[in-house]
mmCIF file with all atom_site columns, C-alpha atoms in Angstrom:
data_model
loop_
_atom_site.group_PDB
_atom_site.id
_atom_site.type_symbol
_atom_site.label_atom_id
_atom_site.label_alt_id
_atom_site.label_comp_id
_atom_site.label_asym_id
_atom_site.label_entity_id
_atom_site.label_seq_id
_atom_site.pdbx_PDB_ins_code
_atom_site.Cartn_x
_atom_site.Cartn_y
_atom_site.Cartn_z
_atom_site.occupancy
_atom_site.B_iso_or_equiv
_atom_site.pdbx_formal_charge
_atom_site.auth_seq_id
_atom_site.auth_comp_id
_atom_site.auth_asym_id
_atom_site.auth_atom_id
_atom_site.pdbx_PDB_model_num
ATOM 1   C CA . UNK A 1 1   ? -10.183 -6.799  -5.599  1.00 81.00 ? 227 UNK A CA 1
ATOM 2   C CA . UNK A 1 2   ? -7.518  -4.203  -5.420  1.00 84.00 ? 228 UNK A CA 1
ATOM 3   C CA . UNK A 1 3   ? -7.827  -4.030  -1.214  1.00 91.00 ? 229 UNK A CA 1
ATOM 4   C CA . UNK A 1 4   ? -7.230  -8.051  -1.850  1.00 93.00 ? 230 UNK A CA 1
ATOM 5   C CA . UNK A 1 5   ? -4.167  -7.557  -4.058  1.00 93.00 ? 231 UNK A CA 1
ATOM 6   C CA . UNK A 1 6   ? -3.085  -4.944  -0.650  1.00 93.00 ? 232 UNK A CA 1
ATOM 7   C CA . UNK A 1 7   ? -3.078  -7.073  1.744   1.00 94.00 ? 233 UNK A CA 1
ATOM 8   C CA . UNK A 1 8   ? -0.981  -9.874  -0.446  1.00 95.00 ? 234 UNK A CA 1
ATOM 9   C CA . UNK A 1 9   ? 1.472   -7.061  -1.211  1.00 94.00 ? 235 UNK A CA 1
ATOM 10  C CA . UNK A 1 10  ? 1.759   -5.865  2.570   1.00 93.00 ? 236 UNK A CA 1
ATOM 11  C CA . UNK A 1 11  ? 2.666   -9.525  3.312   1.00 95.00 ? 237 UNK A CA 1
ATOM 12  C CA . UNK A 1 12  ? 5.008   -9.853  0.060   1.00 94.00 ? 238 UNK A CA 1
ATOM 13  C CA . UNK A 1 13  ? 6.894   -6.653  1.046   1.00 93.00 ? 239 UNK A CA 1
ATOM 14  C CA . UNK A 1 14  ? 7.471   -7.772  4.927   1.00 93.00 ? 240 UNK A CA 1
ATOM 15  C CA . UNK A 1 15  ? 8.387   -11.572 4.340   1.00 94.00 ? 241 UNK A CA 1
ATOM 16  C CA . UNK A 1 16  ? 12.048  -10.837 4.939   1.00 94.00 ? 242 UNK A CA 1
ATOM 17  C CA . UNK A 1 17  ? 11.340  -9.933  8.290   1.00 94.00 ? 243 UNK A CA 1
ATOM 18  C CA . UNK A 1 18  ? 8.581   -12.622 9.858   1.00 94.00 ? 244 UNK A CA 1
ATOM 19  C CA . UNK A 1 19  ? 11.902  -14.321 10.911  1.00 93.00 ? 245 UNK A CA 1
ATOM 20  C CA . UNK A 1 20  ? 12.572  -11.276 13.714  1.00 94.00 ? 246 UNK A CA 1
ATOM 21  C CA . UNK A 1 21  ? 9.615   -12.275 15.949  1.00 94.00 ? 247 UNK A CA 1
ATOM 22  C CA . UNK A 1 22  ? 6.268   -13.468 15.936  1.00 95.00 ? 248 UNK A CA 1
ATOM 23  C CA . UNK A 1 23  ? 4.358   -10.524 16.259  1.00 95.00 ? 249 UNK A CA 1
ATOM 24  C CA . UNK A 1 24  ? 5.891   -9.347  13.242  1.00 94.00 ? 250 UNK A CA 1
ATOM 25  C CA . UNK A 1 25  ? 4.940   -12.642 11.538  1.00 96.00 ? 251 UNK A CA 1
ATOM 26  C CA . UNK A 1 26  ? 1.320   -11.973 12.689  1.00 96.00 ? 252 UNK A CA 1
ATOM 27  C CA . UNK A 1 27  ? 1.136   -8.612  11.934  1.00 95.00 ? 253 UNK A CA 1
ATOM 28  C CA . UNK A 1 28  ? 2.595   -7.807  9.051   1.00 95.00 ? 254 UNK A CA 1
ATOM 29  C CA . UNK A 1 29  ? 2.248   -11.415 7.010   1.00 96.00 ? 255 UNK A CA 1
ATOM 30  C CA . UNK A 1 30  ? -0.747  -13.958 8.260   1.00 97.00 ? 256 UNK A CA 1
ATOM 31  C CA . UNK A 1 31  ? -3.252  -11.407 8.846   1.00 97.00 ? 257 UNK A CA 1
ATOM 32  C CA . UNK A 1 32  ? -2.343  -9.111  5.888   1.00 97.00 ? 258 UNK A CA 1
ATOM 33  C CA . UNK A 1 33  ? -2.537  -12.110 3.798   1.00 97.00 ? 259 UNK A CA 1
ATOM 34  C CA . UNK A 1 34  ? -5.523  -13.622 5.344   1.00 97.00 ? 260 UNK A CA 1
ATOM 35  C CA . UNK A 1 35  ? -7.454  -10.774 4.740   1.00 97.00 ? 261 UNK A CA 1
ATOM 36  C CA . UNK A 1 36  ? -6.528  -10.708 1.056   1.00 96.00 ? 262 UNK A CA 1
ATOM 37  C CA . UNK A 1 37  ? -7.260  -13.893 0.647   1.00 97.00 ? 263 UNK A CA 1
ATOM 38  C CA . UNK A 1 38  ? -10.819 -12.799 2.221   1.00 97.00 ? 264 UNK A CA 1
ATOM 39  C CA . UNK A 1 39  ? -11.560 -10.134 -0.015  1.00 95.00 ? 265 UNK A CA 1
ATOM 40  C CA . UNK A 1 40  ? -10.000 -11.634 -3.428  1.00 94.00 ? 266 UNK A CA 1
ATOM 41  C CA . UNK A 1 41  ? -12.840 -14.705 -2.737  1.00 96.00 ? 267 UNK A CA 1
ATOM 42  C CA . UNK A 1 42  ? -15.462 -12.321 -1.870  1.00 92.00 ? 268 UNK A CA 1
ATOM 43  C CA . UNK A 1 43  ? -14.833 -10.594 -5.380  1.00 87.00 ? 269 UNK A CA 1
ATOM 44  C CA . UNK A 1 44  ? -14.502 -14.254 -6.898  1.00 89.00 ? 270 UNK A CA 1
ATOM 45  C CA . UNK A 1 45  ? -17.801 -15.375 -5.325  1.00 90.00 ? 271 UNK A CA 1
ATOM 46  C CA . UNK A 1 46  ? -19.404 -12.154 -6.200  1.00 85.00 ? 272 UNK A CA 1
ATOM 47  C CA . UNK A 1 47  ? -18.364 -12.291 -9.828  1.00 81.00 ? 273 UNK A CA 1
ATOM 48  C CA . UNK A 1 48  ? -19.863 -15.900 -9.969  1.00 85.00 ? 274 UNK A CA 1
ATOM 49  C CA . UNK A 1 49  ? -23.124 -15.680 -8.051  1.00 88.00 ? 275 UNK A CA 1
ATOM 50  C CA . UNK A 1 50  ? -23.462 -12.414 -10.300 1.00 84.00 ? 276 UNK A CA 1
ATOM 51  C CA . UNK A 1 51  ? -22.904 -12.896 -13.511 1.00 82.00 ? 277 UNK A CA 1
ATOM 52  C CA . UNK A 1 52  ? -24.274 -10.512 -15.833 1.00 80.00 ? 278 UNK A CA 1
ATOM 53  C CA . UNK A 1 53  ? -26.197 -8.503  -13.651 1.00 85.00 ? 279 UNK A CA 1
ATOM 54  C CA . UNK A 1 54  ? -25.459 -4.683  -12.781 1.00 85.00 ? 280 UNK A CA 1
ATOM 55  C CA . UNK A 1 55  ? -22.834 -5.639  -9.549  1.00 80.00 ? 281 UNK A CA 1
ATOM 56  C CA . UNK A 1 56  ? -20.747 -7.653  -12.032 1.00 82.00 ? 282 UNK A CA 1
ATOM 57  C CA . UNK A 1 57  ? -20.700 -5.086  -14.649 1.00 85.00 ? 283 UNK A CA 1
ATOM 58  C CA . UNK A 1 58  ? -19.945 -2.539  -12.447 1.00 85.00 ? 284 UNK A CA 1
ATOM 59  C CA . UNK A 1 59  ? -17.161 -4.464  -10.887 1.00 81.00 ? 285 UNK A CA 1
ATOM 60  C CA . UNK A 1 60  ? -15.845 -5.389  -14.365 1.00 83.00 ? 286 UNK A CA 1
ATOM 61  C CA . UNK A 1 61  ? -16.277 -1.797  -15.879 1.00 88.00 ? 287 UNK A CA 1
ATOM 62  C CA . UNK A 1 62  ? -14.343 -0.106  -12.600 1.00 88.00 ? 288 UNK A CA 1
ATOM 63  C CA . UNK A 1 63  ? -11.733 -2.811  -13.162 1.00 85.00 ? 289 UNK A CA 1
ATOM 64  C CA . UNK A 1 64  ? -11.396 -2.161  -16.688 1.00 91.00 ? 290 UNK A CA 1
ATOM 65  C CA . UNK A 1 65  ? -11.668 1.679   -16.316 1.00 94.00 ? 291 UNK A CA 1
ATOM 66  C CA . UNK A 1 66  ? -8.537  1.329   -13.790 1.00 91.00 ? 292 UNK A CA 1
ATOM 67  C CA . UNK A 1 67  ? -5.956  -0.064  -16.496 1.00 93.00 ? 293 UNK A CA 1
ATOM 68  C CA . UNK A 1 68  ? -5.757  3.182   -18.159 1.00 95.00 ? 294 UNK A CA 1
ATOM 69  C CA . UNK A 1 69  ? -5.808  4.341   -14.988 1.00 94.00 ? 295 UNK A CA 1
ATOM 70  C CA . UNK A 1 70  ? -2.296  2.346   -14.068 1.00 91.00 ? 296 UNK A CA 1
ATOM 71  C CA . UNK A 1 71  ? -0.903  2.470   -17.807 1.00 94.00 ? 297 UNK A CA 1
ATOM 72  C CA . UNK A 1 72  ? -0.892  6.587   -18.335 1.00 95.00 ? 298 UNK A CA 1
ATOM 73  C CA . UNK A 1 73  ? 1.006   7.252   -15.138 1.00 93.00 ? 299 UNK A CA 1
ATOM 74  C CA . UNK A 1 74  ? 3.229   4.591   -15.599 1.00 92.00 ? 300 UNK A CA 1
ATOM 75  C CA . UNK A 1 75  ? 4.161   5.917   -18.750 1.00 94.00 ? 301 UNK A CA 1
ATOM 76  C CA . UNK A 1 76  ? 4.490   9.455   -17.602 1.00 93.00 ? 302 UNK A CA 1
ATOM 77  C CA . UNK A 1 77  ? 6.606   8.729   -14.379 1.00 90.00 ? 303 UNK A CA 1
ATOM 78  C CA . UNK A 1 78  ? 8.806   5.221   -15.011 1.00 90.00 ? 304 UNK A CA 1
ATOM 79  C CA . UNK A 1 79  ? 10.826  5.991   -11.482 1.00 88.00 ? 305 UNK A CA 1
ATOM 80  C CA . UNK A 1 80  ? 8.268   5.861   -9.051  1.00 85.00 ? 306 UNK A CA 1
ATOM 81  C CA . UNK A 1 81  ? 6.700   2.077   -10.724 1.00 84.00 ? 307 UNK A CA 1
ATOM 82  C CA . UNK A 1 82  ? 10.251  1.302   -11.038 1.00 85.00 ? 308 UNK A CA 1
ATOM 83  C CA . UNK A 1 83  ? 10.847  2.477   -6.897  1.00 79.00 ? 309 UNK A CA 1
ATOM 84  C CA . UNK A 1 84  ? 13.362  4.789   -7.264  1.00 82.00 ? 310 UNK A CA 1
ATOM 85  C CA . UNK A 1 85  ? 11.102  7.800   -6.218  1.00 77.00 ? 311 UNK A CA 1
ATOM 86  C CA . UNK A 1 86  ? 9.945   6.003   -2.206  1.00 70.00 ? 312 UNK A CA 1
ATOM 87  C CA . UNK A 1 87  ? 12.702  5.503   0.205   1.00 68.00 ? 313 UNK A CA 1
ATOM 88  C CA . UNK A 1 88  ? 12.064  1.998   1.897   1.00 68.00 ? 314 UNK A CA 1
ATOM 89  C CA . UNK A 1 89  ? 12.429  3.647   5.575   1.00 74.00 ? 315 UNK A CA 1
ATOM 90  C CA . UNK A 1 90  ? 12.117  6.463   6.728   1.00 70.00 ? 316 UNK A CA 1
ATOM 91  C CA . UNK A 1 91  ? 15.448  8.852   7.514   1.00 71.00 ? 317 UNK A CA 1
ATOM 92  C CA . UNK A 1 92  ? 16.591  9.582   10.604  1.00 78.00 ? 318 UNK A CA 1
ATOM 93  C CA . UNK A 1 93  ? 15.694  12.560  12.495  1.00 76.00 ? 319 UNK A CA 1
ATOM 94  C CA . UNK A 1 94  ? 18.275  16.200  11.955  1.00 80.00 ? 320 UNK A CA 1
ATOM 95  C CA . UNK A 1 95  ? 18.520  18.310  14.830  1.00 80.00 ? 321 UNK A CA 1
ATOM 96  C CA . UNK A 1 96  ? 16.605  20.731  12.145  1.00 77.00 ? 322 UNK A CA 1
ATOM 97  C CA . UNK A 1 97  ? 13.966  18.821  11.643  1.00 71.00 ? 323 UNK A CA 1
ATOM 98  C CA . UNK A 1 98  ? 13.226  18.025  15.258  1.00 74.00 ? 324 UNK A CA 1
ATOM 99  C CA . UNK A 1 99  ? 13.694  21.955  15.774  1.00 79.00 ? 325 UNK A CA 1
ATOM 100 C CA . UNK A 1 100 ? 11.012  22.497  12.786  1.00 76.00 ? 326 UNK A CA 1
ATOM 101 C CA . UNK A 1 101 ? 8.595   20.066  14.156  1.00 75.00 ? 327 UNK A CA 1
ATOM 102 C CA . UNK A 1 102 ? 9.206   21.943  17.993  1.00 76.00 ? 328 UNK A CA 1
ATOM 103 C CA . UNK A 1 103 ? 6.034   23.874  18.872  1.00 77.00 ? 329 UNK A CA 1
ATOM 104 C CA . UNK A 1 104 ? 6.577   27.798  18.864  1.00 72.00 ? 330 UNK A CA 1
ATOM 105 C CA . UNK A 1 105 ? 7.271   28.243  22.723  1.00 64.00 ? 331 UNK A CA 1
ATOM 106 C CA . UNK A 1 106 ? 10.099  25.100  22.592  1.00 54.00 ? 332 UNK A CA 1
ATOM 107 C CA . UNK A 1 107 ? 11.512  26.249  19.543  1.00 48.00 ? 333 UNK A CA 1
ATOM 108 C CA . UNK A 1 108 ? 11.809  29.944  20.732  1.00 51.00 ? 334 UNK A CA 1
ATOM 109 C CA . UNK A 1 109 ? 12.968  28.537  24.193  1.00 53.00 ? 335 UNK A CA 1
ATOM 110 C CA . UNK A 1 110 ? 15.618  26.756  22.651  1.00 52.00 ? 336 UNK A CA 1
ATOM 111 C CA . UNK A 1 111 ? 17.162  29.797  20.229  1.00 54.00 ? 337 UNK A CA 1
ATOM 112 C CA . UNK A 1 112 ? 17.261  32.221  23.394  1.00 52.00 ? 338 UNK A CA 1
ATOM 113 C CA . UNK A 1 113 ? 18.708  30.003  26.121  1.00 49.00 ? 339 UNK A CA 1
#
């Protein structure tokens, strides 16, 4: 259920850009959703076909078990459900950061010369 709920996020979070090209439209909405769709019937069917038996209340229990789960950090850190805490891209490279990434012969290399 929660991969499910994933891959209808993944598409969610990318719909402003399955305008730029089709790939992206592929990629990062029709399969993503597709395969949420998948899994959120598999869990549906599962939970039907199963009902009562020790796969449904397993499923159930781990489902219930994971609202605690959700509520106690969201109480204890607000910014990051919020998303003030995640930047939405990544920054852009500093010539520091490209020197700390370097491996040890470049980076030495580079300081000398």
């Amino acid at each position: 259920m929660y991969y499910g709920l994933t891959g209808l996020s993944c598409a969610w979070l990318h719909r402003d850009q399955f305008a730029s090209s089709p790939k992206t439209l592929v990629m990062k909405g029709i399969l993503p959703a597709l395969g949420g769709f998948a899994l959120l019937f598999a869990a549906a069917w599962t939970a039907v076909t199963s009902w009562f038996s020790a796969i449904f209340v397993l499923g159930v229990g781990s489902l219930l078990i994971g609202i605690p789960i959700y509520l106690v950090p969201a109480r204890l850190m607000p910014p990051f459900f919020r998303g003030e805490v995640l930047a939405r891209q990544l920054p852009e490279p500093t010539e520091r950061i490209i020197e700390a990434d370097a491996p040890e012969h470049e980076a030495g290399a580079a300081t000398r010369g």
